[in-house]
PDB file of C-alpha atoms and ligand atoms in Angstrom:
ATOM      1  CA  UNK A   1     -29.853  17.962-126.381  1.00  0.00           C
ATOM      2  CA  UNK A   2     -32.012  18.411-122.942  1.00  0.00           C
ATOM      3  CA  UNK A   3     -31.500  15.836-120.343  1.00  0.00           C
ATOM      4  CA  UNK A   4     -34.559  15.840-117.705  1.00  0.00           C
ATOM      5  CA  UNK A   5     -33.935  13.702-114.226  1.00  0.00           C
ATOM      6  CA  UNK A   6     -36.432  12.897-111.961  1.00  0.00           C
ATOM      7  CA  UNK A   7     -35.394  11.838-108.471  1.00  0.00           C
ATOM      8  CA  UNK A   8     -36.036  11.775-104.919  1.00  0.00           C
ATOM      9  CA  UNK A   9     -32.497  12.760-104.409  1.00  0.00           C
ATOM     10  CA  UNK A  10     -32.155  15.996-106.422  1.00  0.00           C
ATOM     11  CA  UNK A  11     -28.938  16.665-104.377  1.00  0.00           C
ATOM     12  CA  UNK A  12     -27.318  13.500-105.724  1.00  0.00           C
ATOM     13  CA  UNK A  13     -27.412  14.860-109.459  1.00  0.00           C
ATOM     14  CA  UNK A  14     -25.977  18.336-108.264  1.00  0.00           C
ATOM     15  CA  UNK A  15     -22.570  17.025-109.582  1.00  0.00           C
ATOM     16  CA  UNK A  16     -23.907  17.426-113.268  1.00  0.00           C
ATOM     17  CA  UNK A  17     -23.651  21.114-112.466  1.00  0.00           C
ATOM     18  CA  UNK A  18     -20.193  21.092-112.257  1.00  0.00           C
ATOM     19  CA  UNK A  19     -16.981  20.209-114.269  1.00  0.00           C
ATOM     20  CA  UNK A  20     -17.103  19.334-117.988  1.00  0.00           C
ATOM     21  CA  UNK A  21     -20.841  18.919-117.997  1.00  0.00           C
ATOM     22  CA  UNK A  22     -21.625  21.820-116.042  1.00  0.00           C
ATOM     23  CA  UNK A  23     -19.625  23.970-118.567  1.00  0.00           C
ATOM     24  CA  UNK A  24     -21.516  22.492-121.275  1.00  0.00           C
ATOM     25  CA  UNK A  25     -24.993  23.705-120.004  1.00  0.00           C
ATOM     26  CA  UNK A  26     -24.356  27.315-119.861  1.00  0.00           C
ATOM     27  CA  UNK A  27     -25.679  27.886-123.160  1.00  0.00           C
ATOM     28  CA  UNK A  28     -23.602  25.123-124.413  1.00  0.00           C
ATOM     29  CA  UNK A  29     -25.004  21.963-126.647  1.00  0.00           C
ATOM     30  CA  UNK A  30     -26.623  20.469-123.268  1.00  0.00           C
ATOM     31  CA  UNK A  31     -29.203  21.497-120.907  1.00  0.00           C
ATOM     32  CA  UNK A  32     -30.074  19.635-117.793  1.00  0.00           C
ATOM     33  CA  UNK A  33     -33.365  19.781-115.633  1.00  0.00           C
ATOM     34  CA  UNK A  34     -33.022  18.094-112.139  1.00  0.00           C
ATOM     35  CA  UNK A  35     -36.750  17.286-110.926  1.00  0.00           C
ATOM     36  CA  UNK A  36     -37.795  15.936-107.340  1.00  0.00           C
ATOM     37  CA  UNK A  37     -40.143  13.269-107.723  1.00  0.00           C
ATOM     38  CA  UNK A  38     -42.368  14.626-105.233  1.00  0.00           C
ATOM     39  CA  UNK A  39     -43.169  17.648-106.822  1.00  0.00           C
ATOM     40  CA  UNK A  40     -45.932  15.458-108.447  1.00  0.00           C
ATOM     41  CA  UNK A  41     -47.237  14.385-104.848  1.00  0.00           C
ATOM     42  CA  UNK A  42     -50.589  15.784-103.491  1.00  0.00           C
ATOM     43  CA  UNK A  43     -50.699  13.966 -99.752  1.00  0.00           C
ATOM     44  CA  UNK A  44     -49.415  15.280 -96.687  1.00  0.00           C
ATOM     45  CA  UNK A  45     -46.323  13.368 -96.315  1.00  0.00           C
ATOM     46  CA  UNK A  46     -45.387  13.550-100.150  1.00  0.00           C
ATOM     47  CA  UNK A  47     -45.999   9.617-100.561  1.00  0.00           C
ATOM     48  CA  UNK A  48     -44.260   8.087-103.496  1.00  0.00           C
ATOM     49  CA  UNK A  49     -43.750   4.245-102.444  1.00  0.00           C
ATOM     50  CA  UNK A  50     -46.092   1.753-101.280  1.00  0.00           C
ATOM     51  CA  UNK A  51     -45.821  -1.955-100.340  1.00  0.00           C
ATOM     52  CA  UNK A  52     -45.436  -4.426-103.395  1.00  0.00           C
ATOM     53  CA  UNK A  53     -48.542  -6.155-104.878  1.00  0.00           C
ATOM     54  CA  UNK A  54     -48.014  -9.897-104.435  1.00  0.00           C
ATOM     55  CA  UNK A  55     -45.882  -9.411-100.955  1.00  0.00           C
ATOM     56  CA  UNK A  56     -41.993  -9.534-100.709  1.00  0.00           C
ATOM     57  CA  UNK A  57     -39.617  -7.191 -99.185  1.00  0.00           C
ATOM     58  CA  UNK A  58     -39.334  -3.642 -99.479  1.00  0.00           C
ATOM     59  CA  UNK A  59     -41.345  -0.713-101.112  1.00  0.00           C
ATOM     60  CA  UNK A  60     -42.156  -0.137-104.673  1.00  0.00           C
ATOM     61  CA  UNK A  61     -42.227   3.403-106.231  1.00  0.00           C
ATOM     62  CA  UNK A  62     -45.601   4.348-107.085  1.00  0.00           C
ATOM     63  CA  UNK A  63     -47.225   4.190-110.800  1.00  0.00           C
ATOM     64  CA  UNK A  64     -49.610   7.521-110.230  1.00  0.00           C
ATOM     65  CA  UNK A  65     -46.709  10.116-108.956  1.00  0.00           C
ATOM     66  CA  UNK A  66     -44.177   8.874-112.015  1.00  0.00           C
ATOM     67  CA  UNK A  67     -47.199   9.063-114.492  1.00  0.00           C
ATOM     68  CA  UNK A  68     -47.814  12.588-113.514  1.00  0.00           C
ATOM     69  CA  UNK A  69     -44.195  13.626-113.748  1.00  0.00           C
ATOM     70  CA  UNK A  70     -43.293  11.859-116.472  1.00  0.00           C
ATOM     71  CA  UNK A  71     -46.422  13.159-118.852  1.00  0.00           C
ATOM     72  CA  UNK A  72     -45.315  16.483-118.030  1.00  0.00           C
ATOM     73  CA  UNK A  73     -41.695  15.755-118.805  1.00  0.00           C
ATOM     74  CA  UNK A  74     -42.324  13.606-121.766  1.00  0.00           C
ATOM     75  CA  UNK A  75     -44.757  16.248-123.518  1.00  0.00           C
ATOM     76  CA  UNK A  76     -42.159  19.572-123.192  1.00  0.00           C
ATOM     77  CA  UNK A  77     -41.555  20.909-126.271  1.00  0.00           C
ATOM     78  CA  UNK A  78     -38.116  19.512-127.575  1.00  0.00           C
ATOM     79  CA  UNK A  79     -35.418  22.098-126.840  1.00  0.00           C
ATOM     80  CA  UNK A  80     -34.848  25.195-129.358  1.00  0.00           C
ATOM     81  CA  UNK A  81     -31.959  24.146-131.484  1.00  0.00           C
ATOM     82  CA  UNK A  82     -29.734  26.765-133.424  1.00  0.00           C
ATOM     83  CA  UNK A  83     -29.736  26.548-137.267  1.00  0.00           C
ATOM     84  CA  UNK A  84     -26.365  25.280-137.449  1.00  0.00           C
ATOM     85  CA  UNK A  85     -26.918  22.203-135.274  1.00  0.00           C
ATOM     86  CA  UNK A  86     -29.681  21.394-137.861  1.00  0.00           C
ATOM     87  CA  UNK A  87     -27.840  18.123-138.648  1.00  0.00           C
ATOM     88  CA  UNK A  88     -25.612  18.011-135.783  1.00  0.00           C
ATOM     89  CA  UNK A  89     -24.961  14.173-135.013  1.00  0.00           C
ATOM     90  CA  UNK A  90     -22.356  14.705-132.559  1.00  0.00           C
ATOM     91  CA  UNK A  91     -19.510  11.927-132.074  1.00  0.00           C
ATOM     92  CA  UNK A  92     -22.448   9.642-131.988  1.00  0.00           C
ATOM     93  CA  UNK A  93     -22.455   9.723-135.659  1.00  0.00           C
ATOM     94  CA  UNK A  94     -25.524   9.954-137.768  1.00  0.00           C
ATOM     95  CA  UNK A  95     -27.976  12.701-138.295  1.00  0.00           C
ATOM     96  CA  UNK A  96     -29.966  13.543-135.197  1.00  0.00           C
ATOM     97  CA  UNK A  97     -33.036  10.986-134.556  1.00  0.00           C
ATOM     98  CA  UNK A  98     -35.396  14.202-134.086  1.00  0.00           C
ATOM     99  CA  UNK A  99     -37.143  15.566-130.968  1.00  0.00           C
ATOM    100  CA  UNK A 100     -38.912  12.279-129.874  1.00  0.00           C
ATOM    101  CA  UNK A 101     -37.828  11.873-125.998  1.00  0.00           C
ATOM    102  CA  UNK A 102     -36.413   8.807-125.016  1.00  0.00           C
ATOM    103  CA  UNK A 103     -37.333   7.466-121.358  1.00  0.00           C
ATOM    104  CA  UNK A 104     -34.426   6.058-119.707  1.00  0.00           C
ATOM    105  CA  UNK A 105     -35.093   3.854-116.569  1.00  0.00           C
ATOM    106  CA  UNK A 106     -31.547   2.695-115.086  1.00  0.00           C
ATOM    107  CA  UNK A 107     -31.995  -0.812-113.586  1.00  0.00           C
ATOM    108  CA  UNK A 108     -29.993  -3.923-112.670  1.00  0.00           C
ATOM    109  CA  UNK A 109     -32.484  -5.581-114.872  1.00  0.00           C
ATOM    110  CA  UNK A 110     -31.805  -3.680-118.392  1.00  0.00           C
ATOM    111  CA  UNK A 111     -29.721  -4.264-121.070  1.00  0.00           C
ATOM    112  CA  UNK A 112     -26.302  -3.022-120.116  1.00  0.00           C
ATOM    113  CA  UNK A 113     -24.980   0.121-121.323  1.00  0.00           C
ATOM    114  CA  UNK A 114     -22.174   0.027-124.002  1.00  0.00           C
ATOM    115  CA  UNK A 115     -20.314   2.541-126.088  1.00  0.00           C
ATOM    116  CA  UNK A 116     -22.520   1.887-129.087  1.00  0.00           C
ATOM    117  CA  UNK A 117     -25.865   2.440-127.210  1.00  0.00           C
ATOM    118  CA  UNK A 118     -24.068   5.878-125.441  1.00  0.00           C
ATOM    119  CA  UNK A 119     -23.412   6.694-129.375  1.00  0.00           C
ATOM    120  CA  UNK A 120     -27.153   6.247-130.152  1.00  0.00           C
ATOM    121  CA  UNK A 121     -28.445   8.345-127.413  1.00  0.00           C
ATOM    122  CA  UNK A 122     -26.184  10.848-127.916  1.00  0.00           C
ATOM    123  CA  UNK A 123     -27.723  11.771-131.663  1.00  0.00           C
ATOM    124  CA  UNK A 124     -31.239  12.599-129.309  1.00  0.00           C
ATOM    125  CA  UNK A 125     -32.529  15.483-128.733  1.00  0.00           C
ATOM    126  CA  UNK A 126     -34.352  14.755-125.337  1.00  0.00           C
ATOM    127  CA  UNK A 127     -33.644  12.122-122.640  1.00  0.00           C
ATOM    128  CA  UNK A 128     -36.049  11.776-119.303  1.00  0.00           C
ATOM    129  CA  UNK A 129     -34.109   9.519-117.206  1.00  0.00           C
ATOM    130  CA  UNK A 130     -36.391   8.166-114.333  1.00  0.00           C
ATOM    131  CA  UNK A 131     -34.210   7.330-111.466  1.00  0.00           C
ATOM    132  CA  UNK A 132     -35.970   4.287-109.192  1.00  0.00           C
ATOM    133  CA  UNK A 133     -35.302   3.836-105.302  1.00  0.00           C
ATOM    134  CA  UNK A 134     -36.439   1.055-102.996  1.00  0.00           C
ATOM    135  CA  UNK A 135     -36.947  -2.009-104.964  1.00  0.00           C
ATOM    136  CA  UNK A 136     -37.661  -0.029-108.238  1.00  0.00           C
ATOM    137  CA  UNK A 137     -40.365   1.549-110.217  1.00  0.00           C
ATOM    138  CA  UNK A 138     -43.706  -0.175-110.623  1.00  0.00           C
ATOM    139  CA  UNK A 139     -43.379  -2.028-113.921  1.00  0.00           C
ATOM    140  CA  UNK A 140     -46.512  -0.608-115.075  1.00  0.00           C
ATOM    141  CA  UNK A 141     -44.638   2.778-115.969  1.00  0.00           C
ATOM    142  CA  UNK A 142     -42.399   1.554-118.316  1.00  0.00           C
ATOM    143  CA  UNK A 143     -45.249  -0.527-119.961  1.00  0.00           C
ATOM    144  CA  UNK A 144     -47.612   2.398-120.040  1.00  0.00           C
ATOM    145  CA  UNK A 145     -45.098   4.569-121.908  1.00  0.00           C
ATOM    146  CA  UNK A 146     -43.763   1.589-124.344  1.00  0.00           C
ATOM    147  CA  UNK A 147     -47.582   1.397-125.149  1.00  0.00           C
ATOM    148  CA  UNK A 148     -48.157   5.069-126.387  1.00  0.00           C
ATOM    149  CA  UNK A 149     -44.886   4.528-128.599  1.00  0.00           C
ATOM    150  CA  UNK A 150     -42.790   6.416-126.369  1.00  0.00           C
ATOM    151  CA  UNK A 151     -38.734   4.814-126.955  1.00  0.00           C
ATOM    152  CA  UNK A 152     -38.267   3.460-123.560  1.00  0.00           C
ATOM    153  CA  UNK A 153     -34.699   1.954-122.446  1.00  0.00           C
ATOM    154  CA  UNK A 154     -34.285  -0.006-119.385  1.00  0.00           C
ATOM    155  CA  UNK A 155     -30.464   0.212-118.932  1.00  0.00           C
ATOM    156  CA  UNK A 156     -28.065  -1.621-116.362  1.00  0.00           C
ATOM    157  CA  UNK A 157     -24.460  -0.134-116.022  1.00  0.00           C
ATOM    158  CA  UNK A 158     -23.244  -3.353-114.769  1.00  0.00           C
ATOM    159  CA  UNK A 159     -24.443  -6.307-112.893  1.00  0.00           C
ATOM    160  CA  UNK A 160     -24.835  -5.001-109.634  1.00  0.00           C
ATOM    161  CA  UNK A 161     -27.487  -3.705-107.596  1.00  0.00           C
ATOM    162  CA  UNK A 162     -27.028  -0.320-106.138  1.00  0.00           C
ATOM    163  CA  UNK A 163     -29.440   1.408-103.729  1.00  0.00           C
ATOM    164  CA  UNK A 164     -30.869   3.454-106.375  1.00  0.00           C
ATOM    165  CA  UNK A 165     -30.947   4.922-110.115  1.00  0.00           C
ATOM    166  CA  UNK A 166     -28.833   7.995-109.359  1.00  0.00           C
ATOM    167  CA  UNK A 167     -25.527   6.769-109.654  1.00  0.00           C
ATOM    168  CA  UNK A 168     -26.093   4.921-112.684  1.00  0.00           C
ATOM    169  CA  UNK A 169     -27.753   7.935-114.036  1.00  0.00           C
ATOM    170  CA  UNK A 170     -24.630  10.029-113.866  1.00  0.00           C
ATOM    171  CA  UNK A 171     -22.694   7.217-115.640  1.00  0.00           C
ATOM    172  CA  UNK A 172     -25.055   7.029-118.742  1.00  0.00           C
ATOM    173  CA  UNK A 173     -25.244  10.596-118.633  1.00  0.00           C
ATOM    174  CA  UNK A 174     -21.565  11.405-118.603  1.00  0.00           C
ATOM    175  CA  UNK A 175     -21.171   8.639-121.122  1.00  0.00           C
ATOM    176  CA  UNK A 176     -23.625  10.237-123.667  1.00  0.00           C
ATOM    177  CA  UNK A 177     -22.959  13.836-122.721  1.00  0.00           C
ATOM    178  CA  UNK A 178     -19.194  13.703-123.695  1.00  0.00           C
ATOM    179  CA  UNK A 179     -19.583  13.071-127.336  1.00  0.00           C
ATOM    180  CA  UNK A 180     -21.553  16.214-127.947  1.00  0.00           C
ATOM    181  CA  UNK A 181     -19.594  18.360-129.737  1.00  0.00           C
ATOM    182  CA  UNK A 182     -18.066  21.265-127.622  1.00  0.00           C
ATOM    183  CA  UNK A 183     -18.477  19.134-124.379  1.00  0.00           C
ATOM    184  CA  UNK A 184     -15.063  17.139-124.642  1.00  0.00           C
ATOM    185  CA  UNK A 185     -11.871  19.275-124.125  1.00  0.00           C
ATOM    186  CA  UNK A 186     -10.167  17.479-127.124  1.00  0.00           C
ATOM    187  CA  UNK A 187     -12.804  15.838-129.426  1.00  0.00           C
ATOM    188  CA  UNK A 188      -9.584  13.635-130.779  1.00  0.00           C
ATOM    189  CA  UNK A 189      -9.292  11.511-127.440  1.00  0.00           C
ATOM    190  CA  UNK A 190     -12.867  10.269-128.302  1.00  0.00           C
ATOM    191  CA  UNK A 191     -11.036   8.248-131.396  1.00  0.00           C
ATOM    192  CA  UNK A 192      -8.173   6.279-129.323  1.00  0.00           C
ATOM    193  CA  UNK A 193     -10.070   5.246-126.200  1.00  0.00           C
ATOM    194  CA  UNK A 194     -11.235   1.843-124.925  1.00  0.00           C
ATOM    195  CA  UNK A 195     -14.415   0.869-126.366  1.00  0.00           C
ATOM    196  CA  UNK A 196     -13.934   3.424-129.079  1.00  0.00           C
ATOM    197  CA  UNK A 197     -14.144   2.610-133.007  1.00  0.00           C
ATOM    198  CA  UNK A 198     -11.267  -0.101-132.556  1.00  0.00           C
ATOM    199  CA  UNK A 199     -13.394  -2.228-130.128  1.00  0.00           C
ATOM    200  CA  UNK A 200     -10.187  -2.791-128.292  1.00  0.00           C
ATOM    201  CA  UNK A 201      -9.070  -1.395-125.006  1.00  0.00           C
ATOM    202  CA  UNK A 202      -7.073   1.348-124.812  1.00  0.00           C
ATOM    203  CA  UNK A 203      -2.978   0.944-124.914  1.00  0.00           C
ATOM    204  CA  UNK A 204      -1.139   1.867-121.599  1.00  0.00           C
ATOM    205  CA  UNK A 205      -0.192   5.911-121.329  1.00  0.00           C
ATOM    206  CA  UNK A 206       2.970   7.014-120.054  1.00  0.00           C
ATOM    207  CA  UNK A 207       4.453  10.670-119.511  1.00  0.00           C
ATOM    208  CA  UNK A 208       7.378  12.074-117.822  1.00  0.00           C
ATOM    209  CA  UNK A 209       9.785  11.514-116.098  1.00  0.00           C
ATOM    210  CA  UNK A 210      10.696   8.830-118.440  1.00  0.00           C
ATOM    211  CA  UNK A 211      12.412   6.887-115.929  1.00  0.00           C
ATOM    212  CA  UNK A 212      10.499   6.293-112.543  1.00  0.00           C
ATOM    213  CA  UNK A 213      11.259   4.202-109.508  1.00  0.00           C
ATOM    214  CA  UNK A 214      13.261   1.972-112.066  1.00  0.00           C
ATOM    215  CA  UNK A 215      10.434   1.872-114.597  1.00  0.00           C
ATOM    216  CA  UNK A 216      10.671   3.353-118.149  1.00  0.00           C
ATOM    217  CA  UNK A 217       8.309   3.096-121.177  1.00  0.00           C
ATOM    218  CA  UNK A 218       9.044   0.845-124.131  1.00  0.00           C
ATOM    219  CA  UNK A 219      11.841   2.621-126.024  1.00  0.00           C
ATOM    220  CA  UNK A 220       9.890   2.466-129.404  1.00  0.00           C
ATOM    221  CA  UNK A 221       7.634   5.470-127.743  1.00  0.00           C
ATOM    222  CA  UNK A 222      11.070   7.472-127.665  1.00  0.00           C
ATOM    223  CA  UNK A 223      12.245   6.766-130.894  1.00  0.00           C
ATOM    224  CA  UNK A 224      10.051   9.441-132.892  1.00  0.00           C
ATOM    225  CA  UNK A 225       9.241   6.504-135.423  1.00  0.00           C
ATOM    226  CA  UNK A 226       5.298   7.412-135.932  1.00  0.00           C
ATOM    227  CA  UNK A 227       4.682   4.034-137.621  1.00  0.00           C
ATOM    228  CA  UNK A 228       6.707   1.827-135.252  1.00  0.00           C
ATOM    229  CA  UNK A 229       4.890   3.684-132.121  1.00  0.00           C
ATOM    230  CA  UNK A 230       1.534   3.082-133.847  1.00  0.00           C
ATOM    231  CA  UNK A 231       2.087  -0.461-134.428  1.00  0.00           C
ATOM    232  CA  UNK A 232       3.672  -1.008-130.551  1.00  0.00           C
ATOM    233  CA  UNK A 233       0.197   0.715-129.317  1.00  0.00           C
ATOM    234  CA  UNK A 234      -1.871  -1.517-131.464  1.00  0.00           C
ATOM    235  CA  UNK A 235       0.011  -4.872-130.353  1.00  0.00           C
ATOM    236  CA  UNK A 236      -0.563  -3.468-126.522  1.00  0.00           C
ATOM    237  CA  UNK A 237      -4.184  -2.369-126.991  1.00  0.00           C
ATOM    238  CA  UNK A 238      -4.822  -6.288-128.550  1.00  0.00           C
ATOM    239  CA  UNK A 239      -2.496  -8.001-125.900  1.00  0.00           C
ATOM    240  CA  UNK A 240      -4.278  -6.030-123.374  1.00  0.00           C
ATOM    241  CA  UNK A 241      -7.862  -6.847-124.341  1.00  0.00           C
ATOM    242  CA  UNK A 242      -6.962 -10.501-124.988  1.00  0.00           C
ATOM    243  CA  UNK A 243      -5.750 -10.687-121.286  1.00  0.00           C
ATOM    244  CA  UNK A 244      -8.400  -8.650-119.635  1.00  0.00           C
ATOM    245  CA  UNK A 245     -11.414  -8.991-121.877  1.00  0.00           C
ATOM    246  CA  UNK A 246     -11.347 -12.041-124.295  1.00  0.00           C
ATOM    247  CA  UNK A 247     -15.185 -11.470-124.730  1.00  0.00           C
ATOM    248  CA  UNK A 248     -14.295  -8.439-126.689  1.00  0.00           C
ATOM    249  CA  UNK A 249     -11.760 -10.141-129.334  1.00  0.00           C
ATOM    250  CA  UNK A 250     -14.321 -12.661-130.450  1.00  0.00           C
ATOM    251  CA  UNK A 251     -16.411  -9.428-131.656  1.00  0.00           C
ATOM    252  CA  UNK A 252     -13.696  -7.765-133.400  1.00  0.00           C
ATOM    253  CA  UNK A 253     -13.554  -7.312-137.109  1.00  0.00           C
ATOM    254  CA  UNK A 254     -10.442  -8.722-138.178  1.00  0.00           C
ATOM    255  CA  UNK A 255      -9.827  -5.610-140.740  1.00  0.00           C
ATOM    256  CA  UNK A 256      -9.869  -3.243-138.054  1.00  0.00           C
ATOM    257  CA  UNK A 257      -6.738  -4.771-136.210  1.00  0.00           C
ATOM    258  CA  UNK A 258      -4.612  -3.687-139.381  1.00  0.00           C
ATOM    259  CA  UNK A 259      -6.378  -0.379-139.660  1.00  0.00           C
ATOM    260  CA  UNK A 260      -3.384   1.131-137.594  1.00  0.00           C
ATOM    261  CA  UNK A 261      -0.811  -0.282-140.398  1.00  0.00           C
ATOM    262  CA  UNK A 262      -2.985   1.359-143.120  1.00  0.00           C
ATOM    263  CA  UNK A 263      -3.085   4.807-141.487  1.00  0.00           C
ATOM    264  CA  UNK A 264       0.675   4.642-141.316  1.00  0.00           C
TER     265      UNK A 264
HETATM  266  N1  LIG B   1     -26.863  -1.771-113.071  1.00  0.00           N
HETATM  267  C1  LIG B   1     -26.749  -0.582-112.105  1.00  0.00           C
HETATM  268  C2  LIG B   1     -28.323  -0.339-111.439  1.00  0.00           C
HETATM  269  C3  LIG B   1     -28.860   0.546-111.482  1.00  0.00           C
HETATM  270  C4  LIG B   1     -30.476   0.903-111.077  1.00  0.00           C
HETATM  271  C5  LIG B   1     -30.071   0.249-109.631  1.00  0.00           C
HETATM  272  C6  LIG B   1     -31.373   0.353-108.758  1.00  0.00           C
HETATM  273  C7  LIG B   1     -31.680  -0.052-107.552  1.00  0.00           C
HETATM  274  C8  LIG B   1     -32.579   0.136-106.638  1.00  0.00           C
HETATM  275  C9  LIG B   1     -33.669   0.709-107.171  1.00  0.00           C
HETATM  276  C10 LIG B   1     -33.505   1.081-108.443  1.00  0.00           C
HETATM  277  C11 LIG B   1     -32.783   1.090-109.658  1.00  0.00           C
HETATM  278  N2  LIG B   1     -29.439  -0.920-109.318  1.00  0.00           N
HETATM  279  C12 LIG B   1     -28.132  -0.965-110.135  1.00  0.00           C
END
């Protein structure tokens, strides 16, 4: 997968070149390109914004500058893919959706990112992320590329407003990139995690010391009885989900709640 990020604060995205994601980019399953939007300006002041048509506070990012940047990045050839990855669907499941790039625009007015959306994006070959600042990007940019048949995803990462799309882009990229084969240290840990296949929140985890400040985990965890431990953890996950995220309980497939027993 290749991810291109366009921003007026390229240094904000340098974190991607560190840690887990950073390791995956050196000849791994992930290529990342960070681009300064001002590269596509032509005036002396490298202007990227202007006052809103129709009035209102703040500034809006100019469609013409964004158009030059996205024309270039969206038409770039898809990343070369080694043969063994021909049908690599990654943890996102399913075959790759082919090389057509997806234009992702982080925005407070977008659809909220979910694990399902991350899994879908993890099957793509090329993501182009447009990070807005100020009051956002001129709405005609998303409209234009959608009308040209580009898949445009305006994504929110939650119901709050940030100063720009960069922090949201980091969240979206991490949620997607960690699903790619070879990026996550232990692929098994993708299975039992909050918002994973079970649709439940993750059960509470513990490690040594067994007794800490007078607190100890449920004795079942020390029993060595794996069926009993599996059932305890399922019950803990259900209880935690019901308490903290009742909205997730209503979406659950009842059959998935018994899978812990069947897996025993
Ligand atoms: N849902 C998180 C989120 C994403 C993007 C923005 C944003 C703010 C200003 C300009 C451009 C994007 N705000 C919140």
